[in-house]
CSV table of C-alpha atoms in Angstrom, one decimal:
chain,number,residue,atom,x,y,z
A,1,MET,CA,-6.1,-33.9,24.2
A,2,ALA,CA,-8.5,-31.5,22.4
A,3,ARG,CA,-11.9,-30.5,23.7
A,4,ASN,CA,-14.8,-29.5,21.5
A,5,CYS,CA,-17.3,-28.7,24.2
A,6,LYS,CA,-18.7,-25.2,23.6
A,7,ASP,CA,-18.5,-24.3,27.3
A,8,THR,CA,-14.8,-25.2,27.7
A,9,LYS,CA,-12.6,-22.1,28.4
A,10,CYS,CA,-8.9,-21.5,28.6
A,11,SER,CA,-7.8,-21.6,32.2
A,12,PHE,CA,-5.2,-18.8,31.5
A,13,CYS,CA,-7.0,-16.2,29.4
A,14,GLY,CA,-10.6,-17.3,29.7
A,15,ARG,CA,-11.2,-17.6,25.9
A,16,SER,CA,-14.0,-19.9,25.0
A,17,GLN,CA,-14.1,-22.7,22.4
A,18,LYS,CA,-15.9,-20.3,20.1
A,19,VAL,CA,-13.1,-17.7,20.1
A,20,ALA,CA,-10.0,-20.0,20.2
A,21,LYS,CA,-9.1,-22.3,17.3
A,22,LYS,CA,-8.0,-25.1,19.6
A,23,ILE,CA,-8.1,-25.8,23.4
A,24,LEU,CA,-6.0,-28.5,24.9
A,25,LYS,CA,-6.6,-30.3,28.3
A,26,ALA,CA,-3.8,-31.0,30.7
A,27,PRO,CA,-3.4,-34.8,31.4
A,28,GLY,CA,-5.2,-35.8,34.6
A,29,LYS,CA,-6.1,-32.2,35.4
A,30,ASP,CA,-9.2,-30.1,34.9
A,31,LEU,CA,-6.9,-27.5,33.3
A,32,TYR,CA,-7.1,-26.1,29.7
A,33,ILE,CA,-5.0,-23.9,27.5
A,34,CYS,CA,-5.8,-22.3,24.1
A,35,ASP,CA,-3.6,-22.0,21.0
A,36,VAL,CA,-3.2,-18.2,21.6
A,37,CYS,CA,-1.7,-18.7,25.1
A,38,ILE,CA,0.6,-21.5,23.8
A,39,SER,CA,1.9,-19.2,21.1
A,40,GLU,CA,2.4,-16.3,23.5
A,41,CYS,CA,4.2,-18.6,26.0
A,42,ASN,CA,6.5,-19.8,23.2
A,43,SER,CA,7.3,-16.3,22.1
A,44,VAL,CA,8.1,-15.1,25.7
A,45,LEU,CA,10.2,-18.2,26.4
A,46,ARG,CA,12.2,-17.8,23.2
A,47,SER,CA,12.9,-14.1,24.0
A,48,ALA,CA,14.0,-14.9,27.6
A,49,LEU,CA,16.3,-17.7,26.4
A,50,ALA,CA,17.8,-15.5,23.7
A,51,GLU,CA,18.7,-12.8,26.3
A,52,ASP,CA,20.6,-15.5,28.2
A,53,GLY,CA,22.3,-16.7,25.0
A,54,ILE,CA,20.5,-20.1,25.1
A,55,GLU,CA,19.3,-21.6,21.9
A,56,TRP,CA,15.6,-22.8,21.8
A,57,ASP,CA,15.2,-26.5,22.2
A,58,TYR,CA,11.9,-28.3,22.8
A,59,GLY,CA,13.7,-31.2,24.6
A,60,MET,CA,15.7,-28.9,27.0
A,61,TRP,CA,13.1,-29.2,29.8
A,62,GLN,CA,13.4,-33.0,30.1
A,63,ASP,CA,16.6,-32.6,32.2
A,64,ARG,CA,15.1,-30.4,34.9
A,65,GLN,CA,15.4,-31.5,38.5
A,66,SER,CA,13.3,-34.5,39.3
A,67,PHE,CA,11.4,-34.5,42.6
A,68,GLN,CA,10.1,-38.1,42.2
A,69,GLU,CA,13.2,-40.0,43.5
A,70,PRO,CA,12.1,-42.6,46.2
A,71,PHE,CA,12.7,-41.7,49.9
A,72,THR,CA,13.8,-44.6,52.0
A,73,MET,CA,15.5,-43.0,55.1
A,74,THR,CA,14.7,-44.1,58.6
A,75,PRO,CA,14.2,-41.6,61.5
A,76,HIS,CA,17.8,-42.3,62.7
A,77,GLU,CA,19.1,-41.6,59.2
A,78,ILE,CA,17.1,-38.4,58.9
A,79,ARG,CA,18.5,-37.3,62.2
A,80,GLU,CA,22.1,-38.0,61.0
A,81,LYS,CA,21.4,-35.8,58.0
A,82,LEU,CA,20.0,-33.0,60.1
A,83,ASP,CA,23.2,-33.2,62.3
A,84,GLU,CA,25.3,-32.3,59.2
A,85,TYR,CA,23.6,-28.9,59.0
A,86,ILE,CA,22.1,-28.1,62.5
A,87,ILE,CA,24.1,-27.9,65.8
A,88,GLY,CA,22.2,-28.4,69.0
A,89,GLN,CA,18.4,-28.6,69.2
A,90,GLU,CA,18.6,-32.3,69.9
A,91,ASP,CA,14.9,-32.7,70.9
A,92,ALA,CA,13.7,-30.7,67.9
A,93,LYS,CA,15.7,-32.8,65.5
A,94,LYS,CA,14.4,-36.0,67.0
A,95,ALA,CA,10.7,-34.8,66.8
A,96,LEU,CA,11.3,-33.5,63.2
A,97,SER,CA,12.8,-36.8,62.1
A,98,VAL,CA,9.7,-38.7,63.2
A,99,ALA,CA,7.4,-36.1,61.6
A,100,ILE,CA,9.3,-36.3,58.2
A,101,TYR,CA,9.3,-40.1,58.3
A,102,ASN,CA,5.5,-40.3,59.0
A,103,HIS,CA,4.8,-37.6,56.3
A,104,ASN,CA,6.6,-39.7,53.7
A,105,LYS,CA,4.5,-42.7,54.7
A,106,ARG,CA,1.4,-40.5,54.1
A,107,LEU,CA,2.6,-39.6,50.6
A,108,LYS,CA,2.7,-43.4,49.8
A,109,ASP,CA,-0.7,-44.1,51.5
A,110,THR,CA,-3.4,-44.8,49.0
A,111,THR,CA,-6.1,-45.4,51.7
A,112,GLN,CA,-5.8,-41.8,53.0
A,113,LYS,CA,-6.1,-43.2,56.6
A,114,ILE,CA,-2.9,-41.3,57.7
A,115,LYS,CA,-3.7,-37.7,58.4
A,116,LYS,CA,-1.4,-34.8,57.6
A,117,SER,CA,0.8,-33.5,60.5
A,118,ASN,CA,1.8,-30.0,59.8
A,119,ILE,CA,4.6,-28.6,62.0
A,120,LEU,CA,5.0,-25.5,64.2
A,121,LEU,CA,8.6,-24.5,65.1
A,122,ALA,CA,8.9,-22.0,68.0
A,123,GLY,CA,12.1,-20.5,69.1
A,124,PRO,CA,14.2,-17.3,69.3
A,125,SER,CA,15.6,-15.6,66.3
A,126,GLY,CA,18.6,-17.4,64.8
A,127,SER,CA,18.0,-20.7,66.6
A,128,GLY,CA,17.7,-22.6,63.3
A,129,LYS,CA,14.0,-22.7,62.4
A,130,THR,CA,14.4,-21.8,58.7
A,131,LEU,CA,17.5,-24.0,58.3
A,132,LEU,CA,15.6,-27.0,59.7
A,133,ALA,CA,12.8,-26.5,57.2
A,134,GLN,CA,15.3,-26.1,54.3
A,135,THR,CA,17.1,-29.3,55.3
A,136,VAL,CA,13.8,-31.2,55.5
A,137,ALA,CA,13.0,-30.2,52.0
A,138,LYS,CA,16.5,-31.4,50.8
A,139,ILE,CA,16.0,-34.8,52.6
A,140,LEU,CA,12.5,-35.4,51.1
A,141,ASN,CA,13.7,-34.0,47.7
A,142,VAL,CA,10.5,-32.0,47.2
A,143,PRO,CA,9.9,-28.4,46.0
A,144,PHE,CA,10.3,-25.9,48.8
A,145,THR,CA,9.5,-22.2,49.3
A,146,ILE,CA,9.7,-19.7,52.1
A,147,VAL,CA,7.1,-17.0,52.6
A,148,ASP,CA,6.8,-14.2,55.1
A,149,ALA,CA,3.4,-14.3,56.9
A,150,THR,CA,3.5,-10.5,57.4
A,151,SER,CA,3.1,-9.8,53.6
A,152,TYR,CA,-0.3,-11.4,53.4
A,153,THR,CA,-3.8,-10.1,54.1
A,154,GLN,CA,-7.3,-11.5,54.1
A,155,SER,CA,-8.8,-11.8,50.6
A,156,GLY,CA,-10.3,-8.5,49.4
A,157,TYR,CA,-7.9,-6.2,51.2
A,158,VAL,CA,-4.6,-4.5,50.2
A,159,GLY,CA,-1.8,-7.1,50.1
A,160,GLU,CA,-1.2,-10.5,48.7
A,161,ASP,CA,-3.9,-13.2,49.0
A,162,VAL,CA,-2.9,-16.3,51.0
A,163,GLU,CA,-3.5,-18.5,48.0
A,164,SER,CA,-0.5,-16.9,46.2
A,165,ILE,CA,1.7,-18.9,48.7
A,166,LEU,CA,0.9,-21.9,46.5
A,167,THR,CA,1.9,-20.0,43.4
A,168,ARG,CA,5.4,-19.6,44.9
A,169,LEU,CA,5.6,-23.3,45.5
A,170,MET,CA,4.5,-24.1,42.0
A,171,ASN,CA,7.3,-21.8,40.7
A,172,ALA,CA,9.8,-23.6,42.9
A,173,ALA,CA,8.6,-26.9,41.2
A,174,GLY,CA,9.3,-25.4,37.8
A,175,GLY,CA,5.7,-25.3,36.9
A,176,ASP,CA,5.2,-29.0,37.7
A,177,ILE,CA,1.9,-29.0,39.6
A,178,ALA,CA,2.1,-32.7,40.5
A,179,SER,CA,5.5,-32.2,42.3
A,180,ALA,CA,4.3,-28.9,43.8
A,181,GLU,CA,1.3,-30.7,45.4
A,182,ARG,CA,3.8,-32.8,47.4
A,183,GLY,CA,6.1,-29.9,48.4
A,184,ILE,CA,6.9,-28.0,51.6
A,185,ILE,CA,5.9,-24.5,52.5
A,186,TYR,CA,7.7,-22.7,55.3
A,187,ILE,CA,5.7,-19.8,56.7
A,188,ASP,CA,8.1,-17.5,58.5
A,189,GLU,CA,7.1,-14.9,61.1
A,190,PHE,CA,4.1,-16.9,61.9
A,191,ASP,CA,3.7,-15.3,65.3
A,192,LYS,CA,3.3,-11.9,63.7
A,193,ILE,CA,-0.2,-12.9,62.5
A,194,ALA,CA,-1.5,-13.4,66.0
A,195,ARG,CA,-4.8,-11.6,66.6
A,196,LYS,CA,-4.8,-8.4,68.6
A,197,SER,CA,-5.3,-8.8,72.4
A,198,GLN,CA,-8.7,-8.2,73.8
A,199,GLU,CA,-7.4,-5.3,75.9
A,200,ASN,CA,-6.4,-3.4,72.7
A,201,VAL,CA,-9.4,-4.2,70.4
A,202,SER,CA,-9.1,-2.1,67.2
A,203,ILE,CA,-12.2,-0.6,65.6
A,204,THR,CA,-10.9,-1.7,62.2
A,205,ARG,CA,-10.9,-5.3,61.0
A,206,ASP,CA,-7.8,-7.4,61.8
A,207,VAL,CA,-7.1,-8.3,58.1
A,208,SER,CA,-3.4,-9.0,58.5
A,209,GLY,CA,-3.7,-10.9,61.8
A,210,GLU,CA,-6.7,-13.1,62.5
A,211,GLY,CA,-7.9,-12.6,59.0
A,212,VAL,CA,-4.8,-14.3,57.6
A,213,GLN,CA,-5.2,-17.1,60.1
A,214,GLN,CA,-8.8,-17.7,58.9
A,215,ALA,CA,-7.6,-17.7,55.3
A,216,LEU,CA,-4.9,-20.2,56.1
A,217,LEU,CA,-7.3,-22.8,57.6
A,218,LYS,CA,-8.5,-24.2,54.3
A,219,ILE,CA,-5.1,-24.6,52.5
A,220,ILE,CA,-3.2,-25.9,55.6
A,221,GLU,CA,-5.8,-28.6,56.3
A,222,GLY,CA,-5.9,-29.7,52.7
A,223,ALA,CA,-8.3,-28.7,49.9
A,224,GLU,CA,-8.5,-27.9,46.2
A,225,VAL,CA,-8.2,-24.1,45.7
A,226,ASN,CA,-7.8,-21.9,42.7
A,227,ILE,CA,-4.4,-20.1,42.7
A,228,PRO,CA,-3.1,-17.2,40.6
A,229,LEU,CA,-0.5,-17.9,37.9
A,230,ALA,CA,1.6,-15.0,39.2
A,231,SER,CA,2.2,-14.1,42.8
A,232,GLY,CA,-0.3,-11.7,44.0
A,233,ARG,CA,-4.1,-11.7,43.7
A,234,LYS,CA,-6.5,-14.1,42.0
A,235,ASN,CA,-8.0,-12.8,38.8
A,236,PRO,CA,-11.8,-12.9,39.0
A,237,MET,CA,-11.9,-13.0,35.2
A,238,GLY,CA,-10.0,-16.2,34.9
A,239,GLY,CA,-6.3,-17.2,34.6
A,240,ASN,CA,-6.4,-19.2,37.9
A,241,ILE,CA,-5.5,-22.9,38.2
A,242,PRO,CA,-6.7,-25.6,40.6
A,243,PHE,CA,-4.2,-26.8,43.2
A,244,ASN,CA,-4.7,-29.5,45.8
A,245,THR,CA,-3.0,-28.9,49.1
A,246,SER,CA,-3.8,-32.3,50.7
A,247,ASN,CA,-0.2,-33.5,50.5
A,248,VAL,CA,1.6,-30.2,51.0
A,249,LEU,CA,3.5,-30.1,54.3
A,250,PHE,CA,3.2,-26.8,56.1
A,251,ILE,CA,6.0,-25.8,58.5
A,252,CYS,CA,5.3,-22.6,60.4
A,253,GLY,CA,8.0,-20.8,62.3
A,254,GLY,CA,8.0,-17.9,64.8
A,255,ALA,CA,9.9,-16.5,67.7
A,256,PHE,CA,6.8,-15.9,69.9
A,257,GLU,CA,8.7,-13.2,71.8
A,258,GLY,CA,7.6,-13.1,75.5
A,259,ALA,CA,5.6,-16.3,75.3
A,260,PHE,CA,8.4,-18.4,76.9
A,261,GLU,CA,9.6,-15.9,79.5
A,262,THR,CA,8.8,-16.4,83.2
A,263,THR,CA,8.4,-13.9,85.9
A,264,GLU,CA,9.5,-16.4,88.5
A,265,VAL,CA,13.1,-15.9,89.8
A,266,ARG,CA,14.5,-18.5,92.2
A,267,SER,CA,16.5,-17.1,95.1
A,268,LYS,CA,19.4,-18.9,96.8
A,269,PRO,CA,20.2,-17.8,100.4
A,270,ILE,CA,23.8,-16.8,101.0
A,271,GLY,CA,24.3,-15.6,104.6
A,272,PHE,CA,22.0,-12.7,105.2
A,273,ASN,CA,21.6,-11.9,101.5
A,274,LYS,CA,19.9,-13.6,98.7
A,275,SER,CA,21.3,-14.0,95.2
A,276,GLU,CA,19.1,-14.6,92.1
A,277,GLU,CA,19.8,-17.6,89.9
A,278,PRO,CA,18.8,-17.5,86.2
A,279,VAL,CA,16.0,-19.7,85.2
A,280,SER,CA,17.2,-22.6,83.0
A,281,ASP,CA,15.6,-23.6,79.7
A,282,ASN,CA,14.1,-26.7,81.3
A,283,GLU,CA,12.2,-24.4,83.8
A,284,LYS,CA,10.8,-22.0,81.2
A,285,PRO,CA,7.3,-22.5,79.8
A,286,ARG,CA,7.1,-25.0,76.9
A,287,ILE,CA,5.2,-24.7,73.7
A,288,SER,CA,1.6,-25.8,74.1
A,289,THR,CA,-1.8,-25.3,72.7
A,290,GLU,CA,-2.8,-23.2,75.7
A,291,LEU,CA,0.3,-21.0,75.3
A,292,LEU,CA,-0.5,-20.5,71.6
A,293,LYS,CA,-4.1,-19.5,72.4
A,294,LYS,CA,-3.0,-16.9,74.9
A,295,TYR,CA,-0.5,-15.5,72.3
A,296,GLY,CA,-3.3,-15.0,69.8
A,297,ILE,CA,-3.4,-18.0,67.5
A,298,ILE,CA,-6.9,-19.2,66.9
A,299,PRO,CA,-7.8,-22.7,68.1
A,300,GLU,CA,-8.9,-23.8,64.6
A,301,LEU,CA,-5.4,-23.1,63.3
A,302,ILE,CA,-3.7,-24.7,66.3
A,303,GLY,CA,-5.6,-27.9,65.6
A,304,ARG,CA,-4.1,-28.0,62.1
A,305,LEU,CA,-0.6,-27.8,63.5
A,306,PRO,CA,-0.4,-30.9,65.6
A,307,VAL,CA,3.4,-31.2,65.7
A,308,LEU,CA,4.7,-28.5,68.1
A,309,ILE,CA,8.5,-28.2,68.3
A,310,GLN,CA,10.3,-25.8,70.6
A,311,LEU,CA,13.9,-24.7,69.8
A,312,ASN,CA,16.1,-23.4,72.6
A,313,GLU,CA,18.4,-20.4,72.5
A,314,LEU,CA,21.9,-21.4,71.2
A,315,THR,CA,24.9,-21.3,73.6
A,316,GLU,CA,28.3,-19.9,72.8
A,317,GLU,CA,29.6,-23.4,72.2
A,318,ASP,CA,26.7,-24.1,69.8
A,319,LEU,CA,27.5,-21.0,67.8
A,320,ILE,CA,31.2,-21.9,67.6
A,321,HIS,CA,30.3,-25.3,66.3
A,322,ILE,CA,28.0,-23.6,63.7
A,323,MET,CA,30.8,-21.3,62.6
A,324,CYS,CA,33.4,-24.1,62.3
A,325,ASP,CA,32.0,-27.6,62.2
A,326,VAL,CA,28.8,-27.8,60.1
A,327,LYS,CA,28.7,-28.6,56.4
A,328,ASP,CA,29.6,-25.5,54.4
A,329,SER,CA,30.4,-23.5,57.5
A,330,ILE,CA,30.9,-19.7,57.4
A,331,ILE,CA,34.5,-20.0,58.6
A,332,GLU,CA,35.4,-22.4,55.8
A,333,GLU,CA,33.8,-19.9,53.4
A,334,TYR,CA,36.1,-17.1,54.5
A,335,LYS,CA,39.1,-19.4,54.4
A,336,GLU,CA,38.3,-20.2,50.8
A,337,LEU,CA,38.0,-16.6,49.9
A,338,PHE,CA,41.5,-15.8,51.4
A,339,SER,CA,43.0,-18.9,49.9
A,340,MET,CA,42.1,-17.7,46.4
A,341,ASP,CA,44.6,-14.8,47.1
A,342,GLY,CA,47.2,-17.3,48.3
A,343,ILE,CA,46.6,-16.4,52.0
A,344,GLN,CA,46.0,-18.8,54.9
A,345,LEU,CA,43.3,-17.5,57.2
A,346,SER,CA,42.9,-18.7,60.8
A,347,PHE,CA,40.9,-17.7,63.9
A,348,THR,CA,42.1,-18.0,67.5
A,349,SER,CA,39.8,-19.6,70.0
A,350,ASP,CA,39.3,-16.4,71.9
A,351,ALA,CA,38.2,-14.7,68.7
A,352,LEU,CA,35.6,-17.4,68.0
A,353,TYR,CA,34.3,-17.1,71.6
A,354,GLU,CA,34.1,-13.3,71.3
A,355,ILE,CA,32.1,-13.6,68.0
A,356,ALA,CA,29.7,-16.0,69.6
A,357,HIS,CA,29.4,-13.8,72.7
A,358,THR,CA,28.6,-10.8,70.6
A,359,ALA,CA,25.8,-12.7,68.7
A,360,ILE,CA,24.2,-13.7,72.0
A,361,GLU,CA,24.4,-10.1,73.3
A,362,ARG,CA,22.7,-8.8,70.2
A,363,LYS,CA,20.1,-11.6,70.4
A,364,THR,CA,20.6,-12.5,66.8
A,365,GLY,CA,21.7,-16.1,67.2
A,366,ALA,CA,23.3,-18.0,64.3
A,367,ARG,CA,21.8,-15.5,61.8
A,368,GLY,CA,23.9,-12.7,63.2
A,369,LEU,CA,27.3,-14.5,62.9
A,370,ARG,CA,27.7,-13.5,59.3
A,371,ALA,CA,27.0,-9.8,60.1
A,372,ILE,CA,29.6,-9.8,62.9
A,373,LEU,CA,32.2,-11.5,60.6
A,374,GLU,CA,31.5,-9.1,57.8
A,375,GLU,CA,32.0,-6.1,60.1
A,376,THR,CA,35.3,-7.7,61.4
A,377,MET,CA,36.7,-8.7,58.0
A,378,LEU,CA,35.6,-5.7,55.8
A,379,ASP,CA,38.8,-3.6,56.1
A,380,LEU,CA,41.0,-6.7,55.9
A,381,MET,CA,39.3,-7.9,52.7
A,382,TYR,CA,39.6,-4.4,51.3
A,383,ASP,CA,43.3,-3.8,52.0
A,384,ILE,CA,45.0,-7.2,52.0
A,385,PRO,CA,44.6,-8.1,48.2
A,386,SER,CA,46.5,-4.9,47.3
A,387,GLU,CA,49.6,-5.8,49.3
A,388,GLY,CA,50.4,-9.0,47.5
A,389,ASN,CA,53.1,-10.4,49.8
A,390,ILE,CA,51.0,-11.7,52.7
A,391,THR,CA,51.1,-15.5,53.4
A,392,SER,CA,48.8,-15.8,56.4
A,393,CYS,CA,46.2,-13.8,58.4
A,394,ILE,CA,45.3,-14.6,62.0
A,395,ILE,CA,42.1,-13.2,63.5
A,396,THR,CA,42.3,-12.5,67.2
A,397,LYS,CA,39.8,-11.2,69.8
A,398,GLU,CA,41.3,-7.7,69.4
A,399,THR,CA,40.5,-7.8,65.7
A,400,LEU,CA,36.8,-7.5,66.4
A,401,TYR,CA,37.5,-4.0,67.8
A,402,THR,CA,40.6,-2.8,66.1
A,403,LYS,CA,39.9,-4.4,62.7
A,404,LYS,CA,43.6,-5.2,62.6
A,405,ALA,CA,44.8,-8.8,62.2
A,406,LYS,CA,48.1,-10.5,62.8
A,407,LEU,CA,49.7,-10.8,59.3
A,408,ASN,CA,52.7,-12.8,58.2
A,409,TYR,CA,54.7,-11.7,55.1
A,410,ARG,CA,56.6,-13.5,52.5
A,411,LEU,CA,60.4,-13.1,53.0
A,412,ALA,CA,62.0,-10.9,50.4
A,413,VAL,CA,64.6,-12.7,48.1
């Protein structure tokens, strides 16, 4: 729809109605674009498609992914879906299933009586925080993006503005603002923006810590903000677009190292000596608002993250299940790679336990499994394809250290 008001300006370049030949208004949005920007967009898009060998077609974008399919899953069904991808973390999956179910109700609520319940996931590295958030986005069928909290600073300082987080979500939605405004943002390394302790007060402003927390308050709670079209800083001369975060679900994740440790060690008397027993997960401090305050998260931000979910450190059995039993497991991936060369790959049970034990020793959790397997398999994947007469490859515990596997060869005719 065209606008003829003299004060109307293009939301992208800032041209006024006096300069541009025509300015169009986006349906249902206070957003405008001029004929010059439309022409430039068409030119850039044609060139990009030509480089990829794709012929220009005005109707080609009608088949892009739809994020508007109805969501009808119950909390139990959500939990079953999470079980396909995440091993262990039973309490976390239960709490997250309820949070997703209620958030979906809020998206359908026209009375706006249901308040948004953003989520904080706390747990050691490799415990499944990011995978949980990714799976939630798949279940809800909404745009999803992951951002690293450490790359942002308070507005006016070197670094990316917090509002550019929303630009990433809009890009994930293919430029569809309506879909992006119902999406999910996962803020990783959330604990790294904790404010500095009072004992070590810096003479400089805490622009990458408490400053970022203050900047997040507005968009996490829900408000209409202007965002840059490209990730980075807002342009004071224009080129920013309005974005409403009222229905955007924020999931924040962090390890919060040291927060869940306890100095108490229980002693069990044996004869004249005492032996120390390790403190179980159930006896360790649990995530709470008081714990977060002590760690350096400001109370105002804690109040905007009402759903607090703690993930436990994965056991060896958990890691073995992750390697072998989850959907698209890493072991199945390696088996597929070897099968393409006509080789049957298998792992002994002691090899799997050793891989899991190494991941726990390194404190890398599930995230470190691939690195350990890559180290173990590198020489084998380099040499085996050249031999051509191998039928099977068996990975044993010794393979992790010698890089040599048990190989079976095709009998010569």
